[in-house]
Amino acid sequence: MIDPATVEICPSILSADFTRLGEQVREVAAAGARRLQIDVMDGTFVPNITMGAGIAEAVRRVTPLLIEAHLMIVRPELHIPDFAKAGADLIIVHQEATLHLHRTVEQIKGLGKQAGVALNPATSLSTLEEILEYVDLVLIMTVNPGFGGQAFIASMLPKLRRLRAMLDARGLTPLIEVDGGISPQTAPLVVAAGARVLVAGSAVYTPKQPVAAAMAALRASYDGVATV
Ligand code: DX5
């Protein structure tokens, strides 16, 4: 059985109410979140433009939570210093977005930050074989990045299980994170498949229920899940 304390919900502010962002950050912290994610999009790597280092700096000012900067942008190496300076604790780059991934991961760590690498749904796990030992987190996208509220891609479950097996076989222990379409229906599936950090935007910041109730519902959904 999974110990639910070993699973983290990582609220994505993409779906937050930006007219009261500070309050929405405090709400997820009060509801037990230990980290949150800033979804950075450039309109080129993904079809949407969202937010930059200024939002990371503003969020840093209102919370001690661990801040993940998920850079869904081309040439992230040009912008990593800005997010490090803004106060991000963990910077995630896409394998597909940087030509020299080892150099980019070393750049992040050289700035004293944790490094994460993300894979889009169609990108093979094999592209990570040479970098796994250098990263603190691997993010398996369970939607095609660009927008909140998209449908979960169930064919990512075998990919999660293969990643878990790959890491276990090599004795590597980066966090396995998922992002996209995480809800009380899909959270138990990804946890059973090996995910331990669940990025959730529209399931947390939803008009259907308060943030605290939404996070409690997510937690309850995977409590008692058996590992595969
Ligand atoms: C990529 C974004 C979204 C967001 C989570 O599109 O990174 O995945 O964080 O969106 P939800 O939880 O609403 O699917």
GROMACS .gro file of N, CA and C in nm, residues 32-144:
model
  339
   32GLY      N    1  -0.222   2.239   0.301
   32GLY     CA    2  -0.121   2.135   0.318
   32GLY      C    3  -0.023   2.118   0.204
   33ALA      N    4  -0.034   2.199   0.100
   33ALA     CA    5   0.065   2.190  -0.009
   33ALA      C    6   0.203   2.225   0.045
   34ARG      N    7   0.305   2.151  -0.005
   34ARG     CA    8   0.443   2.180   0.035
   34ARG      C    9   0.521   2.239  -0.082
   35ARG      N   10   0.458   2.238  -0.201
   35ARG     CA   11   0.520   2.299  -0.319
   35ARG      C   12   0.409   2.346  -0.411
   36LEU      N   13   0.446   2.433  -0.503
   36LEU     CA   14   0.352   2.474  -0.608
   36LEU      C   15   0.429   2.494  -0.737
   37GLN      N   16   0.352   2.499  -0.848
   37GLN     CA   17   0.420   2.510  -0.978
   37GLN      C   18   0.374   2.634  -1.054
   38ILE      N   19   0.474   2.700  -1.113
   38ILE     CA   20   0.449   2.814  -1.199
   38ILE      C   21   0.466   2.767  -1.343
   39ASP      N   22   0.360   2.780  -1.421
   39ASP     CA   23   0.359   2.724  -1.556
   39ASP      C   24   0.402   2.831  -1.656
   40VAL      N   25   0.527   2.824  -1.698
   40VAL     CA   26   0.583   2.927  -1.786
   40VAL      C   27   0.570   2.882  -1.931
   41MET      N   28   0.502   2.959  -2.012
   41MET     CA   29   0.480   2.921  -2.152
   41MET      C   30   0.511   3.039  -2.242
   42ASP      N   31   0.573   3.008  -2.357
   42ASP     CA   32   0.626   3.117  -2.442
   42ASP      C   33   0.550   3.136  -2.573
   43GLY      N   34   0.444   3.055  -2.596
   43GLY     CA   35   0.370   3.068  -2.722
   43GLY      C   36   0.444   3.011  -2.841
   44THR      N   37   0.561   2.951  -2.818
   44THR     CA   38   0.637   2.888  -2.928
   44THR      C   39   0.657   2.739  -2.900
   45PHE      N   40   0.715   2.706  -2.785
   45PHE     CA   41   0.727   2.564  -2.749
   45PHE      C   42   0.589   2.503  -2.728
   46VAL      N   43   0.498   2.584  -2.676
   46VAL     CA   44   0.356   2.545  -2.658
   46VAL      C   45   0.272   2.660  -2.714
   47PRO      N   46   0.147   2.633  -2.751
   47PRO     CA   47   0.068   2.735  -2.823
   47PRO      C   48   0.011   2.845  -2.735
   48ASN      N   49   0.052   2.856  -2.612
   48ASN     CA   50  -0.004   2.954  -2.519
   48ASN      C   51   0.108   3.037  -2.458
   49ILE      N   52   0.077   3.162  -2.421
   49ILE     CA   53   0.171   3.247  -2.348
   49ILE      C   54   0.112   3.268  -2.209
   50THR      N   55   0.191   3.248  -2.103
   50THR     CA   56   0.133   3.263  -1.969
   50THR      C   57   0.206   3.365  -1.884
   51MET      N   58   0.317   3.323  -1.821
   51MET     CA   59   0.378   3.408  -1.718
   51MET      C   60   0.529   3.395  -1.721
   52GLY      N   61   0.596   3.493  -1.659
   52GLY     CA   62   0.743   3.493  -1.658
   52GLY      C   63   0.800   3.500  -1.517
   53ALA      N   64   0.926   3.538  -1.509
   53ALA     CA   65   0.997   3.539  -1.380
   53ALA      C   66   0.936   3.637  -1.281
   54GLY      N   67   0.868   3.739  -1.334
   54GLY     CA   68   0.805   3.837  -1.244
   54GLY      C   69   0.698   3.774  -1.157
   55ILE      N   70   0.625   3.677  -1.212
   55ILE     CA   71   0.524   3.606  -1.132
   55ILE      C   72   0.593   3.518  -1.028
   56ALA      N   73   0.703   3.456  -1.068
   56ALA     CA   74   0.778   3.375  -0.971
   56ALA      C   75   0.824   3.461  -0.854
   57GLU      N   76   0.871   3.580  -0.885
   57GLU     CA   77   0.920   3.672  -0.781
   57GLU      C   78   0.805   3.717  -0.690
   58ALA      N   79   0.688   3.741  -0.749
   58ALA     CA   80   0.572   3.784  -0.669
   58ALA      C   81   0.526   3.670  -0.578
   59VAL      N   82   0.523   3.549  -0.632
   59VAL     CA   83   0.482   3.434  -0.550
   59VAL      C   84   0.584   3.409  -0.439
   60ARG      N   85   0.713   3.427  -0.472
   60ARG     CA   86   0.818   3.410  -0.371
   60ARG      C   87   0.795   3.503  -0.251
   61ARG      N   88   0.744   3.621  -0.279
   61ARG     CA   89   0.724   3.720  -0.173
   61ARG      C   90   0.613   3.681  -0.076
   62VAL      N   91   0.524   3.589  -0.120
   62VAL     CA   92   0.407   3.561  -0.033
   62VAL      C   93   0.408   3.422   0.027
   63THR      N   94   0.509   3.338  -0.006
   63THR     CA   95   0.505   3.202   0.047
   63THR      C   96   0.643   3.142   0.066
   64PRO      N   97   0.660   3.058   0.170
   64PRO     CA   98   0.784   2.983   0.185
   64PRO      C   99   0.781   2.848   0.112
   65LEU      N  100   0.667   2.817   0.048
   65LEU     CA  101   0.656   2.687  -0.020
   65LEU      C  102   0.766   2.671  -0.125
   66LEU      N  103   0.802   2.547  -0.153
   66LEU     CA  104   0.895   2.519  -0.263
   66LEU      C  105   0.826   2.561  -0.393
   67ILE      N  106   0.895   2.641  -0.471
   67ILE     CA  107   0.840   2.688  -0.599
   67ILE      C  108   0.908   2.614  -0.713
   68GLU      N  109   0.828   2.545  -0.795
   68GLU     CA  110   0.877   2.483  -0.918
   68GLU      C  111   0.847   2.578  -1.035
   69ALA      N  112   0.951   2.604  -1.115
   69ALA     CA  113   0.928   2.681  -1.239
   69ALA      C  114   0.932   2.580  -1.354
   70HIS      N  115   0.816   2.555  -1.413
   70HIS     CA  116   0.807   2.459  -1.523
   70HIS      C  117   0.820   2.539  -1.652
   71LEU      N  118   0.936   2.531  -1.712
   71LEU     CA  119   0.968   2.614  -1.831
   71LEU      C  120   0.924   2.541  -1.957
   72MET      N  121   0.805   2.576  -2.003
   72MET     CA  122   0.757   2.521  -2.130
   72MET      C  123   0.790   2.623  -2.239
   73ILE      N  124   0.920   2.638  -2.259
   73ILE     CA  125   0.971   2.744  -2.348
   73ILE      C  126   1.089   2.688  -2.428
   74VAL      N  127   1.111   2.749  -2.545
   74VAL     CA  128   1.231   2.713  -2.621
   74VAL      C  129   1.352   2.778  -2.555
   75ARG      N  130   1.469   2.717  -2.574
   75ARG     CA  131   1.597   2.768  -2.523
   75ARG      C  132   1.585   2.815  -2.378
   76PRO      N  133   1.541   2.727  -2.289
   76PRO     CA  134   1.525   2.765  -2.146
   76PRO      C  135   1.656   2.815  -2.084
   77GLU      N  136   1.769   2.771  -2.140
   77GLU     CA  137   1.898   2.811  -2.084
   77GLU      C  138   1.918   2.962  -2.082
   78LEU      N  139   1.842   3.032  -2.169
   78LEU     CA  140   1.855   3.179  -2.172
   78LEU      C  141   1.783   3.244  -2.054
   79HIS      N  142   1.689   3.170  -1.992
   79HIS     CA  143   1.601   3.233  -1.893
   79HIS      C  144   1.617   3.174  -1.753
   80ILE      N  145   1.692   3.065  -1.741
   80ILE     CA  146   1.711   3.000  -1.612
   80ILE      C  147   1.765   3.096  -1.505
   81PRO      N  148   1.867   3.178  -1.538
   81PRO     CA  149   1.916   3.270  -1.433
   81PRO      C  150   1.807   3.363  -1.378
   82ASP      N  151   1.715   3.409  -1.463
   82ASP     CA  152   1.608   3.498  -1.416
   82ASP      C  153   1.517   3.427  -1.316
   83PHE      N  154   1.486   3.298  -1.344
   83PHE     CA  155   1.397   3.226  -1.252
   83PHE      C  156   1.469   3.188  -1.124
   84ALA      N  157   1.598   3.161  -1.135
   84ALA     CA  158   1.676   3.134  -1.014
   84ALA      C  159   1.681   3.258  -0.927
   85LYS      N  160   1.705   3.371  -0.989
   85LYS     CA  161   1.712   3.500  -0.914
   85LYS      C  162   1.575   3.536  -0.855
   86ALA      N  163   1.467   3.498  -0.926
   86ALA     CA  164   1.331   3.532  -0.880
   86ALA      C  165   1.291   3.450  -0.758
   87GLY      N  166   1.366   3.340  -0.732
   87GLY     CA  167   1.337   3.262  -0.612
   87GLY      C  168   1.280   3.123  -0.636
   88ALA      N  169   1.277   3.079  -0.762
   88ALA     CA  170   1.237   2.940  -0.787
   88ALA      C  171   1.335   2.846  -0.718
   89ASP      N  172   1.282   2.736  -0.663
   89ASP     CA  173   1.368   2.638  -0.594
   89ASP      C  174   1.405   2.522  -0.685
   90LEU      N  175   1.315   2.492  -0.778
   90LEU     CA  176   1.333   2.378  -0.868
   90LEU      C  177   1.294   2.425  -1.007
   91ILE      N  178   1.382   2.404  -1.102
   91ILE     CA  179   1.357   2.452  -1.239
   91ILE      C  180   1.350   2.333  -1.332
   92ILE      N  181   1.237   2.322  -1.400
   92ILE     CA  182   1.211   2.208  -1.489
   92ILE      C  183   1.222   2.254  -1.634
   93VAL      N  184   1.306   2.186  -1.711
   93VAL     CA  185   1.316   2.215  -1.854
   93VAL      C  186   1.266   2.095  -1.931
   94HIS      N  187   1.222   2.119  -2.055
   94HIS     CA  188   1.177   2.010  -2.140
   94HIS      C  189   1.294   1.952  -2.220
   95GLN      N  190   1.300   1.821  -2.223
   95GLN     CA  191   1.405   1.752  -2.301
   95GLN      C  192   1.401   1.799  -2.445
   96GLU      N  193   1.281   1.828  -2.493
   96GLU     CA  194   1.262   1.865  -2.634
   96GLU      C  195   1.305   2.010  -2.663
   97ALA      N  196   1.330   2.088  -2.557
   97ALA     CA  197   1.345   2.234  -2.578
   97ALA      C  198   1.488   2.284  -2.571
   98THR      N  199   1.582   2.199  -2.531
   98THR     CA  200   1.720   2.248  -2.516
   98THR      C  201   1.815   2.151  -2.587
   99LEU      N  202   1.904   2.208  -2.669
   99LEU     CA  203   1.994   2.123  -2.748
   99LEU      C  204   2.094   2.049  -2.659
  100HIS      N  205   2.140   2.116  -2.553
  100HIS     CA  206   2.246   2.058  -2.469
  100HIS      C  207   2.190   2.036  -2.328
  101LEU      N  208   2.113   1.929  -2.311
  101LEU     CA  209   2.039   1.907  -2.186
  101LEU      C  210   2.132   1.891  -2.067
  102HIS      N  211   2.244   1.822  -2.084
  102HIS     CA  212   2.337   1.804  -1.971
  102HIS      C  213   2.390   1.941  -1.927
  103ARG      N  214   2.427   2.024  -2.023
  103ARG     CA  215   2.479   2.158  -1.988
  103ARG      C  216   2.370   2.240  -1.918
  104THR      N  217   2.247   2.228  -1.965
  104THR     CA  218   2.137   2.306  -1.906
  104THR      C  219   2.107   2.259  -1.763
  105VAL      N  220   2.108   2.128  -1.742
  105VAL     CA  221   2.086   2.075  -1.606
  105VAL      C  222   2.199   2.121  -1.513
  106GLU      N  223   2.321   2.116  -1.563
  106GLU     CA  224   2.435   2.163  -1.482
  106GLU      C  225   2.425   2.314  -1.455
  107GLN      N  226   2.371   2.387  -1.549
  107GLN     CA  227   2.351   2.532  -1.530
  107GLN      C  228   2.256   2.557  -1.413
  108ILE      N  229   2.146   2.482  -1.409
  108ILE     CA  230   2.047   2.496  -1.301
  108ILE      C  231   2.113   2.463  -1.167
  109LYS      N  232   2.184   2.352  -1.163
  109LYS     CA  233   2.244   2.309  -1.035
  109LYS      C  234   2.357   2.402  -0.994
  110GLY      N  235   2.424   2.459  -1.092
  110GLY     CA  236   2.531   2.555  -1.063
  110GLY      C  237   2.479   2.682  -0.997
  111LEU      N  238   2.349   2.707  -1.015
  111LEU     CA  239   2.285   2.823  -0.952
  111LEU      C  240   2.225   2.786  -0.817
  112GLY      N  241   2.253   2.664  -0.772
  112GLY     CA  242   2.206   2.620  -0.640
  112GLY      C  243   2.061   2.576  -0.638
  113LYS      N  244   2.006   2.544  -0.753
  113LYS     CA  245   1.865   2.504  -0.762
  113LYS      C  246   1.854   2.355  -0.795
  114GLN      N  247   1.739   2.296  -0.761
  114GLN     CA  248   1.712   2.158  -0.803
  114GLN      C  249   1.676   2.160  -0.951
  115ALA      N  250   1.713   2.052  -1.020
  115ALA     CA  251   1.690   2.044  -1.165
  115ALA      C  252   1.590   1.935  -1.197
  116GLY      N  253   1.493   1.969  -1.282
  116GLY     CA  254   1.397   1.870  -1.329
  116GLY      C  255   1.397   1.868  -1.481
  117VAL      N  256   1.364   1.750  -1.537
  117VAL     CA  257   1.349   1.738  -1.682
  117VAL      C  258   1.210   1.683  -1.711
  118ALA      N  259   1.145   1.739  -1.812
  118ALA     CA  260   1.009   1.700  -1.848
  118ALA      C  261   1.006   1.638  -1.987
  119LEU      N  262   0.916   1.543  -2.006
  119LEU     CA  263   0.894   1.479  -2.136
  119LEU      C  264   0.750   1.499  -2.179
  120ASN      N  265   0.734   1.543  -2.303
  120ASN     CA  266   0.600   1.550  -2.363
  120ASN      C  267   0.552   1.406  -2.389
  121PRO      N  268   0.421   1.390  -2.407
  121PRO     CA  269   0.368   1.253  -2.419
  121PRO      C  270   0.433   1.167  -2.527
  122ALA      N  271   0.469   1.224  -2.641
  122ALA     CA  272   0.524   1.142  -2.751
  122ALA      C  273   0.675   1.124  -2.740
  123THR      N  274   0.740   1.182  -2.643
  123THR     CA  275   0.886   1.171  -2.631
  123THR      C  276   0.923   1.047  -2.550
  124SER      N  277   1.017   0.970  -2.605
  124SER     CA  278   1.054   0.842  -2.544
  124SER      C  279   1.135   0.858  -2.416
  125LEU      N  280   1.114   0.769  -2.324
  125LEU     CA  281   1.195   0.766  -2.200
  125LEU      C  282   1.343   0.748  -2.234
  126SER      N  283   1.371   0.683  -2.347
  126SER     CA  284   1.512   0.654  -2.382
  126SER      C  285   1.593   0.783  -2.396
  127THR      N  286   1.525   0.895  -2.423
  127THR     CA  287   1.598   1.022  -2.438
  127THR      C  288   1.653   1.071  -2.303
  128LEU      N  289   1.612   1.006  -2.195
  128LEU     CA  290   1.658   1.049  -2.062
  128LEU      C  291   1.769   0.960  -2.006
  129GLU      N  292   1.802   0.854  -2.078
  129GLU     CA  293   1.894   0.754  -2.020
  129GLU      C  294   2.023   0.816  -1.967
  130GLU      N  295   2.077   0.913  -2.042
  130GLU     CA  296   2.208   0.968  -2.003
  130GLU      C  297   2.199   1.083  -1.903
  131ILE      N  298   2.078   1.128  -1.871
  131ILE     CA  299   2.066   1.244  -1.782
  131ILE      C  300   2.003   1.209  -1.647
  132LEU      N  301   1.945   1.089  -1.638
  132LEU     CA  302   1.870   1.055  -1.517
  132LEU      C  303   1.951   1.071  -1.389
  133GLU      N  304   2.080   1.038  -1.397
  133GLU     CA  305   2.161   1.042  -1.273
  133GLU      C  306   2.190   1.185  -1.228
  134TYR      N  307   2.158   1.282  -1.316
  134TYR     CA  308   2.194   1.421  -1.280
  134TYR      C  309   2.074   1.502  -1.227
  135VAL      N  310   1.951   1.449  -1.242
  135VAL     CA  311   1.834   1.532  -1.211
  135VAL      C  312   1.769   1.493  -1.079
  136ASP      N  313   1.698   1.591  -1.023
  136ASP     CA  314   1.627   1.571  -0.895
  136ASP      C  315   1.481   1.529  -0.917
  137LEU      N  316   1.432   1.550  -1.038
  137LEU     CA  317   1.291   1.524  -1.068
  137LEU      C  318   1.273   1.495  -1.216
  138VAL      N  319   1.187   1.399  -1.246
  138VAL     CA  320   1.149   1.370  -1.385
  138VAL      C  321   0.998   1.393  -1.395
  139LEU      N  322   0.959   1.477  -1.490
  139LEU     CA  323   0.817   1.510  -1.508
  139LEU      C  324   0.764   1.441  -1.634
  140ILE      N  325   0.669   1.355  -1.615
  140ILE     CA  326   0.601   1.289  -1.727
  140ILE      C  327   0.472   1.367  -1.754
  141MET      N  328   0.467   1.434  -1.869
  141MET     CA  329   0.345   1.509  -1.904
  141MET      C  330   0.235   1.411  -1.937
  142THR      N  331   0.120   1.432  -1.876
  142THR     CA  332   0.005   1.346  -1.904
  142THR      C  333  -0.101   1.419  -1.985
  143VAL      N  334  -0.060   1.533  -2.040
  143VAL     CA  335  -0.134   1.604  -2.145
  143VAL      C  336  -0.027   1.664  -2.237
  144ASN      N  337  -0.072   1.710  -2.354
  144ASN     CA  338   0.019   1.788  -2.437
  144ASN      C  339   0.019   1.930  -2.381
   0.00000   0.00000   0.00000
